[in-house]
mmCIF file of N, CA and C in Angstrom:
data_model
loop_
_atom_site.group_PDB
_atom_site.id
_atom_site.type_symbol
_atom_site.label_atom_id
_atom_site.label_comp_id
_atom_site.label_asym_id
_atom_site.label_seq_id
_atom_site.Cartn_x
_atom_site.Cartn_y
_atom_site.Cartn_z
ATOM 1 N N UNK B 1 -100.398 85.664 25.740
ATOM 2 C CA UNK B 1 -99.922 84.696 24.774
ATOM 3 C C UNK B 1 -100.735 84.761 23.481
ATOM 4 N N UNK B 2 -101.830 84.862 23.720
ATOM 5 C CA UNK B 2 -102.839 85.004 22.793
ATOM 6 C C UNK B 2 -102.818 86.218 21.471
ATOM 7 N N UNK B 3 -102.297 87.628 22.515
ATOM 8 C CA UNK B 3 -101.762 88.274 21.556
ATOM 9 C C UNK B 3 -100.308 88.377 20.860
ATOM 10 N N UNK B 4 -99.658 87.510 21.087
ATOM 11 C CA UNK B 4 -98.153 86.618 20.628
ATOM 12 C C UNK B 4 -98.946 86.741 19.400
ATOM 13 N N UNK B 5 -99.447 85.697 19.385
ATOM 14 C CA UNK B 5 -99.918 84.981 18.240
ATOM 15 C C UNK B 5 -100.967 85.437 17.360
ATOM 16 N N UNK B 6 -101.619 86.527 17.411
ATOM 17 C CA UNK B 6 -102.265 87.286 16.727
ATOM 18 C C UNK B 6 -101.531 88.085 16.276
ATOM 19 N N UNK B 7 -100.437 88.387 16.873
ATOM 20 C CA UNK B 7 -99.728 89.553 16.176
ATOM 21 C C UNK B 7 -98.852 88.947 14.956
ATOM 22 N N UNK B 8 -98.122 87.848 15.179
ATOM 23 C CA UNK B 8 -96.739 86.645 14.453
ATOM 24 C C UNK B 8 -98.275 86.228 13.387
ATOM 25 N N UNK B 9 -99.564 85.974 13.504
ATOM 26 C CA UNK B 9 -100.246 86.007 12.236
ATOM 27 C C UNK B 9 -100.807 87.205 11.671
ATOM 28 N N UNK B 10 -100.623 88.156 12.035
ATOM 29 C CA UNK B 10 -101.010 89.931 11.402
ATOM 30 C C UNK B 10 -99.602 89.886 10.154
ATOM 31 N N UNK B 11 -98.494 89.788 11.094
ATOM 32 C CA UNK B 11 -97.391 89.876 10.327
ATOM 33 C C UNK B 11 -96.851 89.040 9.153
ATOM 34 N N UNK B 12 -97.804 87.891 9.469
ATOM 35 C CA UNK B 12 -97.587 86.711 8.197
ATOM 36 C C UNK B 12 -98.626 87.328 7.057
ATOM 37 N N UNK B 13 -99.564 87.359 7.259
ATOM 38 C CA UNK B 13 -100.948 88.280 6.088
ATOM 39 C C UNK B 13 -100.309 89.629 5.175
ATOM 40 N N UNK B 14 -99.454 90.283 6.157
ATOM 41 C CA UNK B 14 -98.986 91.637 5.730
ATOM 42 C C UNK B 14 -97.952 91.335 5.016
ATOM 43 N N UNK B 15 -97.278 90.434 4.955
ATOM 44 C CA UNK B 15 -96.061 90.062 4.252
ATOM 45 C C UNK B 15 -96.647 89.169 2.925
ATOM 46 N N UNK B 16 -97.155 88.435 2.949
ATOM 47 C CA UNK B 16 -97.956 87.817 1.989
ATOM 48 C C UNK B 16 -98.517 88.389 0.816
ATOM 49 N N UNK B 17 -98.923 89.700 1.391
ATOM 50 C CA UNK B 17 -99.721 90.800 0.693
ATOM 51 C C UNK B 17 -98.732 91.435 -0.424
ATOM 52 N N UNK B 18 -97.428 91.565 0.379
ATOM 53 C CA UNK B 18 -96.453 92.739 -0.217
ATOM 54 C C UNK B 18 -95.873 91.956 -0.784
ATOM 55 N N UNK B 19 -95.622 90.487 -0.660
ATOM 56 C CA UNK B 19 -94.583 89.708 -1.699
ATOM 57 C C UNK B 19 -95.437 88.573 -2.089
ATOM 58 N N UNK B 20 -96.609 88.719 -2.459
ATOM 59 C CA UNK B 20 -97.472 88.475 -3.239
ATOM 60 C C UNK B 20 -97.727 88.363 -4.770
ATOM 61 N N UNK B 21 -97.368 89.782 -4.730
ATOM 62 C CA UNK B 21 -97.382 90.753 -5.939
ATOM 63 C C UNK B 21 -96.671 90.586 -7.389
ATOM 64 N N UNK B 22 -97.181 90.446 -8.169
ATOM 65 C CA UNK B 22 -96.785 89.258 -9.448
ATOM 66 C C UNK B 22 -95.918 90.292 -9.979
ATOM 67 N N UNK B 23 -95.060 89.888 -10.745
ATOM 68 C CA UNK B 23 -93.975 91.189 -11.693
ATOM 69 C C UNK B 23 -94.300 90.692 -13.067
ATOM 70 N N UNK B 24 -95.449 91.865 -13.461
ATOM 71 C CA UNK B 24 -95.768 91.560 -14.905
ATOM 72 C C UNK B 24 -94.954 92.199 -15.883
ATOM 73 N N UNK B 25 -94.054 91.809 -17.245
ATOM 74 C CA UNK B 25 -93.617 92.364 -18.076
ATOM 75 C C UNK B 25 -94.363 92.211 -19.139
ATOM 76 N N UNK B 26 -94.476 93.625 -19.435
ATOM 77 C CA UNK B 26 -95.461 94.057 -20.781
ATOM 78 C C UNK B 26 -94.417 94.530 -21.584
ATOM 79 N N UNK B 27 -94.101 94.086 -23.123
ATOM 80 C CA UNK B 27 -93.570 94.829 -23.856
ATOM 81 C C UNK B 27 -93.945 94.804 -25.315
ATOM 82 N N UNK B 28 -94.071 95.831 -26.175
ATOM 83 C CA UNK B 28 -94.858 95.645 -27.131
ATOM 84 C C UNK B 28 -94.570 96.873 -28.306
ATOM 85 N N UNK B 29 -95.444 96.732 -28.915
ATOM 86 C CA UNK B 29 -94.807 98.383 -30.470
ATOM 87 C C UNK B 29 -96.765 98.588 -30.197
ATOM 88 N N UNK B 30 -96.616 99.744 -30.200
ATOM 89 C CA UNK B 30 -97.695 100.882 -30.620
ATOM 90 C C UNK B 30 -97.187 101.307 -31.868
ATOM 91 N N UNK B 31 -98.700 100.902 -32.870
ATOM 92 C CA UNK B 31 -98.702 101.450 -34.574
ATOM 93 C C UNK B 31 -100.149 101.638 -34.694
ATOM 94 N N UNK B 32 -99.667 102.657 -35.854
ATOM 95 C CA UNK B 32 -100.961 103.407 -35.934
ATOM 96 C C UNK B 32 -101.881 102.455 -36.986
ATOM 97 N N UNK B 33 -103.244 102.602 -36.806
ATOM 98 C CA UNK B 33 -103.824 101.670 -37.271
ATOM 99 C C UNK B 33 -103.931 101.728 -38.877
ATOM 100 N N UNK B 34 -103.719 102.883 -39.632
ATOM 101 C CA UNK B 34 -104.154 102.795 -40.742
ATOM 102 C C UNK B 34 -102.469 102.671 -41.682
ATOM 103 N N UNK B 35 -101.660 103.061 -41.285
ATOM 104 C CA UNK B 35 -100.403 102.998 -41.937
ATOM 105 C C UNK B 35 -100.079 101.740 -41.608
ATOM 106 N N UNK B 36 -100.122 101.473 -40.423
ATOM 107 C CA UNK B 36 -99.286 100.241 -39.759
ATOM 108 C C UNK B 36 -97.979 100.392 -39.660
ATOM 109 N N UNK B 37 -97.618 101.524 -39.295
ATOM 110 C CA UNK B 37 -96.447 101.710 -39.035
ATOM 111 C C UNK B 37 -96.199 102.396 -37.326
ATOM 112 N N UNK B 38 -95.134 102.350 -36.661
ATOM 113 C CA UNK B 38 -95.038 102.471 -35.636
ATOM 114 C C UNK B 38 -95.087 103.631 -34.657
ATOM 115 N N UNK B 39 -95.867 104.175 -33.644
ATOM 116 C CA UNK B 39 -95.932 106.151 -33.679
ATOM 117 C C UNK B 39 -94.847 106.373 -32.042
ATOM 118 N N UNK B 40 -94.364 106.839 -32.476
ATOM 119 C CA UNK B 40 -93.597 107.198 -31.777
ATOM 120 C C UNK B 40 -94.005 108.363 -30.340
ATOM 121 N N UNK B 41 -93.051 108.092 -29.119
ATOM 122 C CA UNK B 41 -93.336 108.544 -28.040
ATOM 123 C C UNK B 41 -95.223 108.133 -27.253
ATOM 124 N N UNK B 42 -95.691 107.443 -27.773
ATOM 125 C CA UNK B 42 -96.656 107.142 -27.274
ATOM 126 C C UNK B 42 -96.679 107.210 -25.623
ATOM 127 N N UNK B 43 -97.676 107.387 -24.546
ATOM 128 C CA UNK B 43 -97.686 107.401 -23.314
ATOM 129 C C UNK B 43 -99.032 106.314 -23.085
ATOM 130 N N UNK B 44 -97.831 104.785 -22.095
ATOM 131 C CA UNK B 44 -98.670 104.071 -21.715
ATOM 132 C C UNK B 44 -98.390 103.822 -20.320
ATOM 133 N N UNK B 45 -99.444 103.672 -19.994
ATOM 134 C CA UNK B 45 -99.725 103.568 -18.092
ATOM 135 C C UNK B 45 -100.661 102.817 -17.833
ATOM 136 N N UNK B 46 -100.504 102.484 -16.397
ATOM 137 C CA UNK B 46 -101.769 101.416 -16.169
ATOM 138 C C UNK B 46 -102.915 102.483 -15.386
ATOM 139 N N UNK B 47 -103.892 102.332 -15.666
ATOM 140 C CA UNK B 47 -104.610 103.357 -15.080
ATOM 141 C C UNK B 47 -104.633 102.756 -13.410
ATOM 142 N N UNK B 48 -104.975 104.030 -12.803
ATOM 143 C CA UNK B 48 -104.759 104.404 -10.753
ATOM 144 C C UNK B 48 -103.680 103.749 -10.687
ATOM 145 N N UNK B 49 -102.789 103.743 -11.147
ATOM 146 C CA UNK B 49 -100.978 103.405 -10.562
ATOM 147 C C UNK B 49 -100.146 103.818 -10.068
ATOM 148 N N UNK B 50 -100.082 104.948 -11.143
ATOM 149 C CA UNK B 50 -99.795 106.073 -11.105
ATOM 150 C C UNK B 50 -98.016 105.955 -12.077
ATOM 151 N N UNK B 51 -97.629 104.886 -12.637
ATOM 152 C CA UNK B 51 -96.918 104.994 -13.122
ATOM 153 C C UNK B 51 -96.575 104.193 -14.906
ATOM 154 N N UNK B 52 -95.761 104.599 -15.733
ATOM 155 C CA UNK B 52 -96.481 104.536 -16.844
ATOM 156 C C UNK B 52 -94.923 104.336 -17.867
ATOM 157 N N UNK B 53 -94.684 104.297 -19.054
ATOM 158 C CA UNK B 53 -93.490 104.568 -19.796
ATOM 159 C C UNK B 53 -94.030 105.105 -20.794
ATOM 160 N N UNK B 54 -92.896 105.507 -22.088
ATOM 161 C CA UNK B 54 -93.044 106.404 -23.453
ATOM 162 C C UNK B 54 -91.972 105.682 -24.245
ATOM 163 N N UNK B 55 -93.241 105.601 -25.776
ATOM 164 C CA UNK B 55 -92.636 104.165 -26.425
ATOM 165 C C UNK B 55 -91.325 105.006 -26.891
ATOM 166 N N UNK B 56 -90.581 104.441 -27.541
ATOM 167 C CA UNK B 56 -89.521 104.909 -28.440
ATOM 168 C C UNK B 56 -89.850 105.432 -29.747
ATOM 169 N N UNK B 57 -88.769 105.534 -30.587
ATOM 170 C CA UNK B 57 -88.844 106.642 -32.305
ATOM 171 C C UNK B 57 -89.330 104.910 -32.990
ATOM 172 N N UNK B 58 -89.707 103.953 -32.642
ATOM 173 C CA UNK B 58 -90.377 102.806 -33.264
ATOM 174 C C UNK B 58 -91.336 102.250 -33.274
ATOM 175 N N UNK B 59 -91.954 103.003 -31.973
ATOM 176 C CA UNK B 59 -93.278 102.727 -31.068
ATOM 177 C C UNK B 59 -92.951 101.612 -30.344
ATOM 178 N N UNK B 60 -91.933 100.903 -29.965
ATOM 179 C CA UNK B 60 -91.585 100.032 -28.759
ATOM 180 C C UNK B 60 -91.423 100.614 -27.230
ATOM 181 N N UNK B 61 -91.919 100.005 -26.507
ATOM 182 C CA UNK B 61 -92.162 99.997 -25.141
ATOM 183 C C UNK B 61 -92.065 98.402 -24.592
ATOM 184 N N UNK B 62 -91.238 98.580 -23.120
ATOM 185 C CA UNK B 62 -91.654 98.067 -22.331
ATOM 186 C C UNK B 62 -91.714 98.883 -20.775
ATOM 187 N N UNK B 63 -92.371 97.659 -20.259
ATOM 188 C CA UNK B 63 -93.582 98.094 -19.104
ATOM 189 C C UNK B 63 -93.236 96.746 -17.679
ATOM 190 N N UNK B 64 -92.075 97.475 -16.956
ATOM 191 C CA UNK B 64 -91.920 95.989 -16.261
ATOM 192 C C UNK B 64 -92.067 96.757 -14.704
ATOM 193 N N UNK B 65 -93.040 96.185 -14.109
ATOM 194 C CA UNK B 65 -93.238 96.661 -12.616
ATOM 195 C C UNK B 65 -94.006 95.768 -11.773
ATOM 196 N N UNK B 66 -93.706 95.992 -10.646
ATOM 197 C CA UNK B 66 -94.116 94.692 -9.957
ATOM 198 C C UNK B 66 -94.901 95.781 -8.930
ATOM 199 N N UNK B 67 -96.462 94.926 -8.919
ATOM 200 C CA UNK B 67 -97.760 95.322 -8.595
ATOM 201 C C UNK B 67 -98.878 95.567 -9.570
ATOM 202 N N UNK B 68 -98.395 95.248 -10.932
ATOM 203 C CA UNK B 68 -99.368 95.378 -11.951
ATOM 204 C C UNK B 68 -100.099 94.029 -11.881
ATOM 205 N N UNK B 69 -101.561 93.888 -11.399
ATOM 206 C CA UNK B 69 -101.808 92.309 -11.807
ATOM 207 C C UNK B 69 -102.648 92.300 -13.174
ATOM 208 N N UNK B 70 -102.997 91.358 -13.685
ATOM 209 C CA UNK B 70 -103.696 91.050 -14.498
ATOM 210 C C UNK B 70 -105.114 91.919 -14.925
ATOM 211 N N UNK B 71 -105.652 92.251 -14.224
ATOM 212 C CA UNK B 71 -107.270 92.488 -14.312
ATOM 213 C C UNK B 71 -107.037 94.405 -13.933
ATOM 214 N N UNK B 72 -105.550 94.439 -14.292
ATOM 215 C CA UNK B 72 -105.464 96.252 -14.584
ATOM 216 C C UNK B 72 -106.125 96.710 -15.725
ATOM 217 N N UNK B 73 -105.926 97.826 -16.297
ATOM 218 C CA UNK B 73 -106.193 98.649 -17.557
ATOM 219 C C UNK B 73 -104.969 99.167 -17.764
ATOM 220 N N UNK B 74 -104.641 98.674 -19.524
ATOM 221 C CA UNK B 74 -103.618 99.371 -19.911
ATOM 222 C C UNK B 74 -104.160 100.628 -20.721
ATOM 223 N N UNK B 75 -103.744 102.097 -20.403
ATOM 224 C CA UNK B 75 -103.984 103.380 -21.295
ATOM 225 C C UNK B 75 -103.224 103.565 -22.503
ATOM 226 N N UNK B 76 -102.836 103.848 -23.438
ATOM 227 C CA UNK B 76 -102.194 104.354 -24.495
ATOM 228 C C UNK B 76 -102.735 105.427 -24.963
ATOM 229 N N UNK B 77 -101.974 106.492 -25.029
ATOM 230 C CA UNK B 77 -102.386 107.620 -25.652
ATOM 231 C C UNK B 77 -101.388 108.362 -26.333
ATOM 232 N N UNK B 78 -101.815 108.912 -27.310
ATOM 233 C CA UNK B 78 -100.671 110.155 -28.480
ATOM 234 C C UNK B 78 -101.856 110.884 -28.721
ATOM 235 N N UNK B 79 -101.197 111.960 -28.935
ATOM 236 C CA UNK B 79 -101.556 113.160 -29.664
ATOM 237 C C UNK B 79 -101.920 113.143 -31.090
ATOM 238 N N UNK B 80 -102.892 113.464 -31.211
ATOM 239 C CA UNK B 80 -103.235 113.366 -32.921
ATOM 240 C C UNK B 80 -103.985 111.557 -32.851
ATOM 241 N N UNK B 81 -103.972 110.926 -31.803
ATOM 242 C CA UNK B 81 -105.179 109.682 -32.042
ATOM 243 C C UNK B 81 -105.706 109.600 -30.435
ATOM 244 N N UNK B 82 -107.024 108.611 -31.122
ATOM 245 C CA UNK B 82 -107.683 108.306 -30.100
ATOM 246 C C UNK B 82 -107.110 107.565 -29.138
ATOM 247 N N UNK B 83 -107.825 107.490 -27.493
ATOM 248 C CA UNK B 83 -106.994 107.187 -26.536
ATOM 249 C C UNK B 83 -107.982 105.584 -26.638
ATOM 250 N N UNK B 84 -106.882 104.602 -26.009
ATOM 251 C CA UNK B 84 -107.471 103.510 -25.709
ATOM 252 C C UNK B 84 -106.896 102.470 -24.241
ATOM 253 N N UNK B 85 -107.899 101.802 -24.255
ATOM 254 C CA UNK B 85 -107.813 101.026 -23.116
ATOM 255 C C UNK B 85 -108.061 99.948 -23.339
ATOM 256 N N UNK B 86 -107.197 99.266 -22.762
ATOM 257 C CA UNK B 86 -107.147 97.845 -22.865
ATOM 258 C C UNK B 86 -106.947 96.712 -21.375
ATOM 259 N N UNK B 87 -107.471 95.686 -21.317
ATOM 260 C CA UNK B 87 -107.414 95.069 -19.906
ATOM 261 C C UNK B 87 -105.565 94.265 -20.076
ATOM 262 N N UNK B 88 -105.330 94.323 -19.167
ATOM 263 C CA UNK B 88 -103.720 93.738 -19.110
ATOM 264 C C UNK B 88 -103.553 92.123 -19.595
ATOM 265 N N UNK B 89 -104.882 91.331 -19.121
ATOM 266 C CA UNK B 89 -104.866 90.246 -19.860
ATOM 267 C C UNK B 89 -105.002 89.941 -21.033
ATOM 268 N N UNK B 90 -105.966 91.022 -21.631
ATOM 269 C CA UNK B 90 -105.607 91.103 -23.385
ATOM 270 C C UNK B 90 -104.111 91.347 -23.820
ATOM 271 N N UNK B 91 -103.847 91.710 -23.448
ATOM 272 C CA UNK B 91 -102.349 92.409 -23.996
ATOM 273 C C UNK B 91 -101.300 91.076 -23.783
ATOM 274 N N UNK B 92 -101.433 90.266 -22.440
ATOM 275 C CA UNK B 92 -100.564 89.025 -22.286
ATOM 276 C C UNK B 92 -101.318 87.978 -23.580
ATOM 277 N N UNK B 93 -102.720 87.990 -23.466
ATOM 278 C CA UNK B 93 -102.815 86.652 -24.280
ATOM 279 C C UNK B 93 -102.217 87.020 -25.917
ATOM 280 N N UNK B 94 -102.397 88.434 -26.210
ATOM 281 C CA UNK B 94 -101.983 88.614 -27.703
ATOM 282 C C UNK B 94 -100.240 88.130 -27.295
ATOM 283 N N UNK B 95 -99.710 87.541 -28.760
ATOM 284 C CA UNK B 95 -98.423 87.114 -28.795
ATOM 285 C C UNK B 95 -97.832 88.117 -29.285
ATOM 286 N N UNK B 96 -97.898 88.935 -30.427
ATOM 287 C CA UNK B 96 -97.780 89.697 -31.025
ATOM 288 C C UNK B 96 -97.241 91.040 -30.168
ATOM 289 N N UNK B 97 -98.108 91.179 -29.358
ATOM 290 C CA UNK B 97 -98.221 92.984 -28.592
ATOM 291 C C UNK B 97 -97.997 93.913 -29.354
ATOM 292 N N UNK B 98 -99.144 93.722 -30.904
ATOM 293 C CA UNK B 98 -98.761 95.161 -31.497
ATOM 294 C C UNK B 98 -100.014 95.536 -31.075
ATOM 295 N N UNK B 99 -100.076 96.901 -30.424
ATOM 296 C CA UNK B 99 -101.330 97.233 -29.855
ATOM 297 C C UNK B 99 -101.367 98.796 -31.191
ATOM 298 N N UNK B 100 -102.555 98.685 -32.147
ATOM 299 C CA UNK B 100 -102.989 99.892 -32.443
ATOM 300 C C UNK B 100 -103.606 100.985 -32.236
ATOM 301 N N UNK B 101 -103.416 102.579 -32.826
ATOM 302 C CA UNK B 101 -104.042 103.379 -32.102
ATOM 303 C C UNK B 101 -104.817 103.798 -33.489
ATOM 304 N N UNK B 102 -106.019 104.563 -33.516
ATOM 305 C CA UNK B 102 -106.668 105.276 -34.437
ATOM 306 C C UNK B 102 -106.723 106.682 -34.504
ATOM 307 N N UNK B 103 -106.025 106.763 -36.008
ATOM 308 C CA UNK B 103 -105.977 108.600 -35.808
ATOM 309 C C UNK B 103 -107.244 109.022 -35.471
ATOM 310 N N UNK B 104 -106.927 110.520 -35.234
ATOM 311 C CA UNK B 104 -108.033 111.205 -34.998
ATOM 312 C C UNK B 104 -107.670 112.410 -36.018
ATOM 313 N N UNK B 105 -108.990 112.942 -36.703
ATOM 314 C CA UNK B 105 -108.678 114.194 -37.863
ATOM 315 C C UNK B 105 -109.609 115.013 -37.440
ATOM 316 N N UNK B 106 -109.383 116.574 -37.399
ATOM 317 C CA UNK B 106 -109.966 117.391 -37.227
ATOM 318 C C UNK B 106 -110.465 118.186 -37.693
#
């Protein structure tokens, strides 16, 4: 009986776990910092996720997946600027979500 009931609470924890899981929507424009204008195809991901999107010809993105929590790292990276990271709660508290990138010159 005992293991009845260890098992009917294994199965309550494990379920808890998996529908737990908050569905964060991130959506926002990547622009470059010195034009202020918007760079297109940017690649943002949450780092160890393993999954990620690519902004548009405006630098808009969104980012809607469920298992992203709060206290992730958001990556952004293009070609021709520096890569950056940002914590996922920065990105919710900004209202805005214009997240900038800084060229890089060679």
């Amino acid at each position: 009986m005992k293991r009845i009931y260890f098992c009917v609470f294994l199965l309550f924890i494990i379920t808890s776990f998996i529908y737990g899981q908050e569905n964060i929507r991130l959506n926002g424009q990547i622009i470059d910092e010195a034009s202020k204008q918007g760079i297109a195809f940017a690649n943002i991901y949450v780092k160890d996720k393993g999954f990620g999107v690519i902004s548009n010809g405006e630098g808009a993105f969104l980012l809607n997946y469920k298992g992203i929590v709060t206290n992730d790292t958001l990556v952004i990276s293009c070609l021709g600027y520096f890569e950056k990271r940002i914590s996922i709660s920065k990105v919710l508290a900004d209202k805005q979500n214009k997240l900038s990138l800084v060229p890089q010159f060679y």
